[in-house]
Amino acid sequence: MKKIAGVSLYFLTEAEGGQKGLITEDFSTPVVFDVDQDLRFGLWSVVVKLHCKPNELRQAQGELYYLFHDSTEVPHHLLEPGNTFSLKTNRIIARGRIESIIEK
């Protein structure tokens, strides 16, 4: 069963340390949850599927799930409504919040 989080996202501006170009398509990147800053449960990559392109305020809605969602080691318990997170490459590119959970 795949646990999918409905998320709200904010893509940082270049001045805030984010990327110059705005991401407008689905992507995969590492995630760090604010409740697990020291990465006790490891550093995992997630897939982010955008419902639409970010608006003029750099905000978007989408779905997020672990890239290797079927692994028994994946910390699915971190995908809980209210949890906040950062999406990273070599820098933080977006911050987000889990709004809801869907299990498929």
mmCIF file of N, CA and C in Angstrom:
data_model
loop_
_atom_site.group_PDB
_atom_site.id
_atom_site.type_symbol
_atom_site.label_atom_id
_atom_site.label_comp_id
_atom_site.label_asym_id
_atom_site.label_seq_id
_atom_site.Cartn_x
_atom_site.Cartn_y
_atom_site.Cartn_z
ATOM 1 N N MET A 1 0.834 -1.173 0.000
ATOM 2 C CA MET A 1 0.000 0.000 0.000
ATOM 3 C C MET A 1 0.888 1.248 0.000
ATOM 4 N N LYS A 2 0.576 2.211 -0.856
ATOM 5 C CA LYS A 2 1.353 3.438 -0.961
ATOM 6 C C LYS A 2 0.663 4.534 -0.145
ATOM 7 N N LYS A 3 1.410 5.153 0.766
ATOM 8 C CA LYS A 3 0.897 6.258 1.567
ATOM 9 C C LYS A 3 1.266 7.555 0.856
ATOM 10 N N ILE A 4 0.250 8.330 0.486
ATOM 11 C CA ILE A 4 0.448 9.569 -0.260
ATOM 12 C C ILE A 4 -0.025 10.734 0.584
ATOM 13 N N ALA A 5 0.777 11.778 0.654
ATOM 14 C CA ALA A 5 0.425 12.967 1.415
ATOM 15 C C ALA A 5 -0.031 14.071 0.466
ATOM 16 N N GLY A 6 -1.174 14.665 0.765
ATOM 17 C CA GLY A 6 -1.591 15.886 0.092
ATOM 18 C C GLY A 6 -0.854 17.026 0.768
ATOM 19 N N VAL A 7 -0.123 17.834 -0.002
ATOM 20 C CA VAL A 7 0.751 18.845 0.598
ATOM 21 C C VAL A 7 0.523 20.232 0.011
ATOM 22 N N SER A 8 0.844 21.233 0.824
ATOM 23 C CA SER A 8 0.940 22.605 0.337
ATOM 24 C C SER A 8 2.429 22.941 0.339
ATOM 25 N N LEU A 9 2.869 23.630 -0.705
ATOM 26 C CA LEU A 9 4.296 23.923 -0.884
ATOM 27 C C LEU A 9 4.532 25.406 -1.095
ATOM 28 N N TYR A 10 5.706 25.852 -0.655
ATOM 29 C CA TYR A 10 6.189 27.201 -0.957
ATOM 30 C C TYR A 10 7.600 27.039 -1.509
ATOM 31 N N PHE A 11 7.825 27.499 -2.726
ATOM 32 C CA PHE A 11 9.139 27.425 -3.354
ATOM 33 C C PHE A 11 9.925 28.691 -3.037
ATOM 34 N N LEU A 12 11.061 28.535 -2.377
ATOM 35 C CA LEU A 12 11.875 29.667 -1.976
ATOM 36 C C LEU A 12 12.378 30.451 -3.184
ATOM 37 N N THR A 13 12.497 31.756 -3.011
ATOM 38 C CA THR A 13 13.082 32.605 -4.045
ATOM 39 C C THR A 13 14.602 32.458 -3.997
ATOM 40 N N GLU A 14 15.267 32.948 -4.998
ATOM 41 C CA GLU A 14 16.727 32.914 -5.012
ATOM 42 C C GLU A 14 17.285 33.732 -3.843
ATOM 43 N N ALA A 15 16.656 34.856 -3.521
ATOM 44 C CA ALA A 15 17.091 35.696 -2.405
ATOM 45 C C ALA A 15 16.948 34.975 -1.062
ATOM 46 N N GLU A 16 16.012 34.035 -0.975
ATOM 47 C CA GLU A 16 15.808 33.255 0.249
ATOM 48 C C GLU A 16 16.697 32.016 0.285
ATOM 49 N N GLY A 17 17.515 31.835 -0.742
ATOM 50 C CA GLY A 17 18.408 30.688 -0.807
ATOM 51 C C GLY A 17 17.918 29.577 -1.715
ATOM 52 N N GLY A 18 16.767 29.776 -2.338
ATOM 53 C CA GLY A 18 16.212 28.775 -3.240
ATOM 54 C C GLY A 18 16.841 28.835 -4.623
ATOM 55 N N GLN A 19 16.270 28.108 -5.534
ATOM 56 C CA GLN A 19 16.757 28.060 -6.908
ATOM 57 C C GLN A 19 16.299 29.288 -7.690
ATOM 58 N N LYS A 20 17.073 29.638 -8.699
ATOM 59 C CA LYS A 20 16.710 30.763 -9.552
ATOM 60 C C LYS A 20 15.438 30.449 -10.348
ATOM 61 N N GLY A 21 15.416 29.272 -10.980
ATOM 62 C CA GLY A 21 14.261 28.869 -11.775
ATOM 63 C C GLY A 21 13.215 28.181 -10.912
ATOM 64 N N LEU A 22 11.961 28.466 -11.188
ATOM 65 C CA LEU A 22 10.860 27.879 -10.442
ATOM 66 C C LEU A 22 10.509 26.509 -11.021
ATOM 67 N N ILE A 23 10.357 25.512 -10.185
ATOM 68 C CA ILE A 23 9.978 24.168 -10.622
ATOM 69 C C ILE A 23 8.507 24.194 -11.012
ATOM 70 N N THR A 24 8.206 23.679 -12.194
ATOM 71 C CA THR A 24 6.825 23.718 -12.680
ATOM 72 C C THR A 24 6.292 22.337 -13.058
ATOM 73 N N GLU A 25 7.117 21.309 -12.893
ATOM 74 C CA GLU A 25 6.705 19.944 -13.241
ATOM 75 C C GLU A 25 6.986 19.012 -12.072
ATOM 76 N N ASP A 26 6.450 17.811 -12.134
ATOM 77 C CA ASP A 26 6.693 16.805 -11.099
ATOM 78 C C ASP A 26 8.196 16.558 -10.975
ATOM 79 N N PHE A 27 8.648 16.231 -9.754
ATOM 80 C CA PHE A 27 10.072 16.035 -9.521
ATOM 81 C C PHE A 27 10.298 15.113 -8.330
ATOM 82 N N SER A 28 11.549 14.710 -8.141
ATOM 83 C CA SER A 28 11.951 13.880 -7.008
ATOM 84 C C SER A 28 13.164 14.522 -6.351
ATOM 85 N N THR A 29 13.193 14.533 -5.018
ATOM 86 C CA THR A 29 14.283 15.169 -4.287
ATOM 87 C C THR A 29 14.281 14.669 -2.844
ATOM 88 N N PRO A 30 15.394 14.817 -2.121
ATOM 89 C CA PRO A 30 15.402 14.440 -0.704
ATOM 90 C C PRO A 30 14.483 15.340 0.131
ATOM 91 N N VAL A 31 13.949 14.766 1.213
ATOM 92 C CA VAL A 31 13.069 15.479 2.128
ATOM 93 C C VAL A 31 13.648 15.407 3.542
ATOM 94 N N VAL A 32 13.524 16.506 4.282
ATOM 95 C CA VAL A 32 13.897 16.530 5.699
ATOM 96 C C VAL A 32 12.687 17.055 6.458
ATOM 97 N N PHE A 33 12.159 16.227 7.354
ATOM 98 C CA PHE A 33 11.010 16.623 8.162
ATOM 99 C C PHE A 33 11.487 17.416 9.370
ATOM 100 N N ASP A 34 10.742 18.458 9.718
ATOM 101 C CA ASP A 34 11.115 19.290 10.864
ATOM 102 C C ASP A 34 11.142 18.482 12.160
ATOM 103 N N VAL A 35 10.326 17.440 12.271
ATOM 104 C CA VAL A 35 10.321 16.596 13.470
ATOM 105 C C VAL A 35 11.476 15.597 13.477
ATOM 106 N N ASP A 36 12.271 15.558 12.403
ATOM 107 C CA ASP A 36 13.404 14.635 12.302
ATOM 108 C C ASP A 36 14.616 15.338 11.680
ATOM 109 N N GLN A 37 14.946 16.514 12.217
ATOM 110 C CA GLN A 37 16.069 17.303 11.689
ATOM 111 C C GLN A 37 17.405 16.560 11.763
ATOM 112 N N ASP A 38 17.567 15.708 12.775
ATOM 113 C CA ASP A 38 18.834 14.974 12.908
ATOM 114 C C ASP A 38 18.856 13.680 12.102
ATOM 115 N N LEU A 39 17.812 13.462 11.297
ATOM 116 C CA LEU A 39 17.721 12.321 10.369
ATOM 117 C C LEU A 39 17.858 10.968 11.070
ATOM 118 N N ARG A 40 17.228 10.837 12.231
ATOM 119 C CA ARG A 40 17.220 9.544 12.944
ATOM 120 C C ARG A 40 16.685 8.431 12.063
ATOM 121 N N PHE A 41 15.743 8.781 11.182
ATOM 122 C CA PHE A 41 15.115 7.770 10.326
ATOM 123 C C PHE A 41 15.707 7.762 8.919
ATOM 124 N N GLY A 42 16.825 8.451 8.727
ATOM 125 C CA GLY A 42 17.527 8.455 7.452
ATOM 126 C C GLY A 42 17.097 9.581 6.533
ATOM 127 N N LEU A 43 17.838 9.729 5.456
ATOM 128 C CA LEU A 43 17.526 10.728 4.430
ATOM 129 C C LEU A 43 16.898 9.990 3.259
ATOM 130 N N TRP A 44 15.642 10.307 2.968
ATOM 131 C CA TRP A 44 14.881 9.629 1.926
ATOM 132 C C TRP A 44 14.468 10.603 0.847
ATOM 133 N N SER A 45 14.323 10.103 -0.355
ATOM 134 C CA SER A 45 13.821 10.920 -1.455
ATOM 135 C C SER A 45 12.321 10.714 -1.607
ATOM 136 N N VAL A 46 11.671 11.781 -2.032
ATOM 137 C CA VAL A 46 10.227 11.734 -2.270
ATOM 138 C C VAL A 46 9.944 12.134 -3.711
ATOM 139 N N VAL A 47 8.801 11.707 -4.187
ATOM 140 C CA VAL A 47 8.277 12.137 -5.476
ATOM 141 C C VAL A 47 7.232 13.200 -5.169
ATOM 142 N N VAL A 48 7.299 14.327 -5.870
ATOM 143 C CA VAL A 48 6.323 15.399 -5.702
ATOM 144 C C VAL A 48 5.589 15.556 -7.023
ATOM 145 N N LYS A 49 4.277 15.381 -6.977
ATOM 146 C CA LYS A 49 3.430 15.567 -8.153
ATOM 147 C C LYS A 49 2.610 16.828 -7.928
ATOM 148 N N LEU A 50 2.895 17.843 -8.727
ATOM 149 C CA LEU A 50 2.196 19.119 -8.586
ATOM 150 C C LEU A 50 0.809 19.051 -9.206
ATOM 151 N N HIS A 51 -0.186 19.597 -8.528
ATOM 152 C CA HIS A 51 -1.541 19.668 -9.090
ATOM 153 C C HIS A 51 -1.617 20.760 -10.151
ATOM 154 N N CYS A 52 -0.798 21.803 -9.997
ATOM 155 C CA CYS A 52 -0.714 22.891 -10.969
ATOM 156 C C CYS A 52 0.604 23.622 -10.748
ATOM 157 N N LYS A 53 0.956 24.500 -11.660
ATOM 158 C CA LYS A 53 2.180 25.277 -11.516
ATOM 159 C C LYS A 53 2.059 26.207 -10.311
ATOM 160 N N PRO A 54 3.188 26.521 -9.657
ATOM 161 C CA PRO A 54 3.143 27.462 -8.538
ATOM 162 C C PRO A 54 2.554 28.808 -8.979
ATOM 163 N N ASN A 55 1.806 29.445 -8.071
ATOM 164 C CA ASN A 55 1.194 30.737 -8.383
ATOM 165 C C ASN A 55 2.207 31.873 -8.230
ATOM 166 N N GLU A 56 1.741 33.107 -8.353
ATOM 167 C CA GLU A 56 2.633 34.269 -8.291
ATOM 168 C C GLU A 56 3.290 34.425 -6.916
ATOM 169 N N LEU A 57 2.736 33.791 -5.894
ATOM 170 C CA LEU A 57 3.336 33.810 -4.556
ATOM 171 C C LEU A 57 4.252 32.611 -4.325
ATOM 172 N N ARG A 58 4.478 31.842 -5.397
ATOM 173 C CA ARG A 58 5.359 30.675 -5.383
ATOM 174 C C ARG A 58 4.783 29.525 -4.554
ATOM 175 N N GLN A 59 3.465 29.474 -4.452
ATOM 176 C CA GLN A 59 2.778 28.437 -3.697
ATOM 177 C C GLN A 59 2.121 27.450 -4.657
ATOM 178 N N ALA A 60 2.044 26.200 -4.216
ATOM 179 C CA ALA A 60 1.411 25.166 -5.027
ATOM 180 C C ALA A 60 0.861 24.069 -4.118
ATOM 181 N N GLN A 61 -0.047 23.301 -4.654
ATOM 182 C CA GLN A 61 -0.594 22.126 -3.976
ATOM 183 C C GLN A 61 -0.124 20.899 -4.758
ATOM 184 N N GLY A 62 0.015 19.796 -4.075
ATOM 185 C CA GLY A 62 0.439 18.588 -4.763
ATOM 186 C C GLY A 62 0.320 17.366 -3.892
ATOM 187 N N GLU A 63 0.925 16.296 -4.375
ATOM 188 C CA GLU A 63 0.981 15.040 -3.644
ATOM 189 C C GLU A 63 2.438 14.643 -3.491
ATOM 190 N N LEU A 64 2.742 13.997 -2.378
ATOM 191 C CA LEU A 64 4.108 13.602 -2.068
ATOM 192 C C LEU A 64 4.080 12.165 -1.557
ATOM 193 N N TYR A 65 5.027 11.367 -2.025
ATOM 194 C CA TYR A 65 5.192 10.010 -1.491
ATOM 195 C C TYR A 65 6.661 9.621 -1.631
ATOM 196 N N TYR A 66 7.065 8.651 -0.819
ATOM 197 C CA TYR A 66 8.461 8.204 -0.852
ATOM 198 C C TYR A 66 8.772 7.516 -2.173
ATOM 199 N N LEU A 67 9.957 7.799 -2.708
ATOM 200 C CA LEU A 67 10.407 7.186 -3.956
ATOM 201 C C LEU A 67 10.422 5.663 -3.821
ATOM 202 N N PHE A 68 10.918 5.159 -2.714
ATOM 203 C CA PHE A 68 10.970 3.711 -2.477
ATOM 204 C C PHE A 68 9.892 3.333 -1.460
ATOM 205 N N HIS A 69 8.662 3.716 -1.741
ATOM 206 C CA HIS A 69 7.546 3.571 -0.806
ATOM 207 C C HIS A 69 7.280 2.142 -0.367
ATOM 208 N N ASP A 70 7.709 1.164 -1.146
ATOM 209 C CA ASP A 70 7.437 -0.221 -0.782
ATOM 210 C C ASP A 70 8.532 -0.857 0.085
ATOM 211 N N SER A 71 9.575 -0.099 0.409
ATOM 212 C CA SER A 71 10.630 -0.608 1.285
ATOM 213 C C SER A 71 10.117 -0.662 2.723
ATOM 214 N N THR A 72 10.487 -1.710 3.446
ATOM 215 C CA THR A 72 10.066 -1.830 4.848
ATOM 216 C C THR A 72 10.782 -0.829 5.754
ATOM 217 N N GLU A 73 11.853 -0.214 5.272
ATOM 218 C CA GLU A 73 12.619 0.736 6.078
ATOM 219 C C GLU A 73 12.107 2.173 5.972
ATOM 220 N N VAL A 74 11.234 2.452 5.038
ATOM 221 C CA VAL A 74 10.743 3.815 4.824
ATOM 222 C C VAL A 74 9.974 4.297 6.058
ATOM 223 N N PRO A 75 10.273 5.497 6.554
ATOM 224 C CA PRO A 75 9.589 6.018 7.742
ATOM 225 C C PRO A 75 8.219 6.630 7.404
ATOM 226 N N HIS A 76 7.272 5.772 7.059
ATOM 227 C CA HIS A 76 5.937 6.242 6.692
ATOM 228 C C HIS A 76 5.267 7.026 7.818
ATOM 229 N N HIS A 77 5.675 6.773 9.053
ATOM 230 C CA HIS A 77 5.051 7.464 10.181
ATOM 231 C C HIS A 77 5.296 8.979 10.153
ATOM 232 N N LEU A 78 6.283 9.433 9.379
ATOM 233 C CA LEU A 78 6.536 10.876 9.257
ATOM 234 C C LEU A 78 5.522 11.568 8.341
ATOM 235 N N LEU A 79 4.820 10.779 7.533
ATOM 236 C CA LEU A 79 3.782 11.331 6.660
ATOM 237 C C LEU A 79 2.484 11.438 7.456
ATOM 238 N N GLU A 80 2.362 12.500 8.216
ATOM 239 C CA GLU A 80 1.190 12.743 9.050
ATOM 240 C C GLU A 80 0.724 14.185 8.869
ATOM 241 N N PRO A 81 -0.588 14.402 8.825
ATOM 242 C CA PRO A 81 -1.104 15.773 8.690
ATOM 243 C C PRO A 81 -0.516 16.695 9.757
ATOM 244 N N GLY A 82 -0.135 17.877 9.300
ATOM 245 C CA GLY A 82 0.460 18.871 10.188
ATOM 246 C C GLY A 82 1.973 18.882 10.172
ATOM 247 N N ASN A 83 2.601 17.759 9.798
ATOM 248 C CA ASN A 83 4.060 17.737 9.746
ATOM 249 C C ASN A 83 4.564 18.665 8.650
ATOM 250 N N THR A 84 5.638 19.363 8.959
ATOM 251 C CA THR A 84 6.257 20.280 8.005
ATOM 252 C C THR A 84 7.601 19.709 7.576
ATOM 253 N N PHE A 85 8.068 20.162 6.419
ATOM 254 C CA PHE A 85 9.272 19.582 5.842
ATOM 255 C C PHE A 85 9.948 20.560 4.896
ATOM 256 N N SER A 86 11.189 20.226 4.539
ATOM 257 C CA SER A 86 11.946 20.954 3.528
ATOM 258 C C SER A 86 12.329 19.984 2.421
ATOM 259 N N LEU A 87 12.256 20.458 1.202
ATOM 260 C CA LEU A 87 12.714 19.695 0.039
ATOM 261 C C LEU A 87 14.058 20.274 -0.356
ATOM 262 N N LYS A 88 15.049 19.394 -0.582
ATOM 263 C CA LYS A 88 16.422 19.861 -0.783
ATOM 264 C C LYS A 88 17.054 19.298 -2.045
ATOM 265 N N THR A 89 17.953 20.074 -2.591
ATOM 266 C CA THR A 89 18.928 19.587 -3.566
ATOM 267 C C THR A 89 20.252 19.886 -2.870
ATOM 268 N N ASN A 90 21.059 20.773 -3.413
ATOM 269 C CA ASN A 90 22.239 21.240 -2.691
ATOM 270 C C ASN A 90 21.863 22.406 -1.769
ATOM 271 N N ARG A 91 20.583 22.787 -1.791
ATOM 272 C CA ARG A 91 20.025 23.846 -0.947
ATOM 273 C C ARG A 91 18.555 23.530 -0.730
ATOM 274 N N ILE A 92 17.923 24.234 0.171
ATOM 275 C CA ILE A 92 16.479 24.057 0.358
ATOM 276 C C ILE A 92 15.778 24.725 -0.817
ATOM 277 N N ILE A 93 14.946 23.975 -1.514
ATOM 278 C CA ILE A 93 14.234 24.538 -2.665
ATOM 279 C C ILE A 93 12.781 24.864 -2.342
ATOM 280 N N ALA A 94 12.230 24.166 -1.340
ATOM 281 C CA ALA A 94 10.830 24.407 -0.983
ATOM 282 C C ALA A 94 10.589 23.980 0.455
ATOM 283 N N ARG A 95 9.585 24.574 1.038
ATOM 284 C CA ARG A 95 9.096 24.174 2.355
ATOM 285 C C ARG A 95 7.642 23.756 2.172
ATOM 286 N N GLY A 96 7.221 22.801 2.979
ATOM 287 C CA GLY A 96 5.862 22.325 2.809
ATOM 288 C C GLY A 96 5.225 21.863 4.094
ATOM 289 N N ARG A 97 3.949 21.571 3.970
ATOM 290 C CA ARG A 97 3.148 21.077 5.092
ATOM 291 C C ARG A 97 2.218 19.984 4.574
ATOM 292 N N ILE A 98 2.117 18.901 5.344
ATOM 293 C CA ILE A 98 1.195 17.821 4.977
ATOM 294 C C ILE A 98 -0.208 18.221 5.424
ATOM 295 N N GLU A 99 -1.119 18.211 4.464
ATOM 296 C CA GLU A 99 -2.509 18.609 4.729
ATOM 297 C C GLU A 99 -3.427 17.406 4.932
ATOM 298 N N SER A 100 -3.137 16.314 4.224
ATOM 299 C CA SER A 100 -4.004 15.139 4.309
ATOM 300 C C SER A 100 -3.231 13.893 3.878
ATOM 301 N N ILE A 101 -3.815 12.726 4.131
ATOM 302 C CA ILE A 101 -3.194 11.451 3.764
ATOM 303 C C ILE A 101 -4.176 10.621 2.957
ATOM 304 N N ILE A 102 -3.635 9.999 1.900
ATOM 305 C CA ILE A 102 -4.400 9.104 1.038
ATOM 306 C C ILE A 102 -3.599 7.797 0.979
ATOM 307 N N GLU A 103 -4.246 6.676 1.142
ATOM 308 C CA GLU A 103 -3.527 5.402 1.019
ATOM 309 C C GLU A 103 -4.075 4.669 -0.189
ATOM 310 N N LYS A 104 -3.168 4.297 -1.096
ATOM 311 C CA LYS A 104 -3.564 3.575 -2.315
ATOM 312 C C LYS A 104 -2.898 2.218 -2.343
#
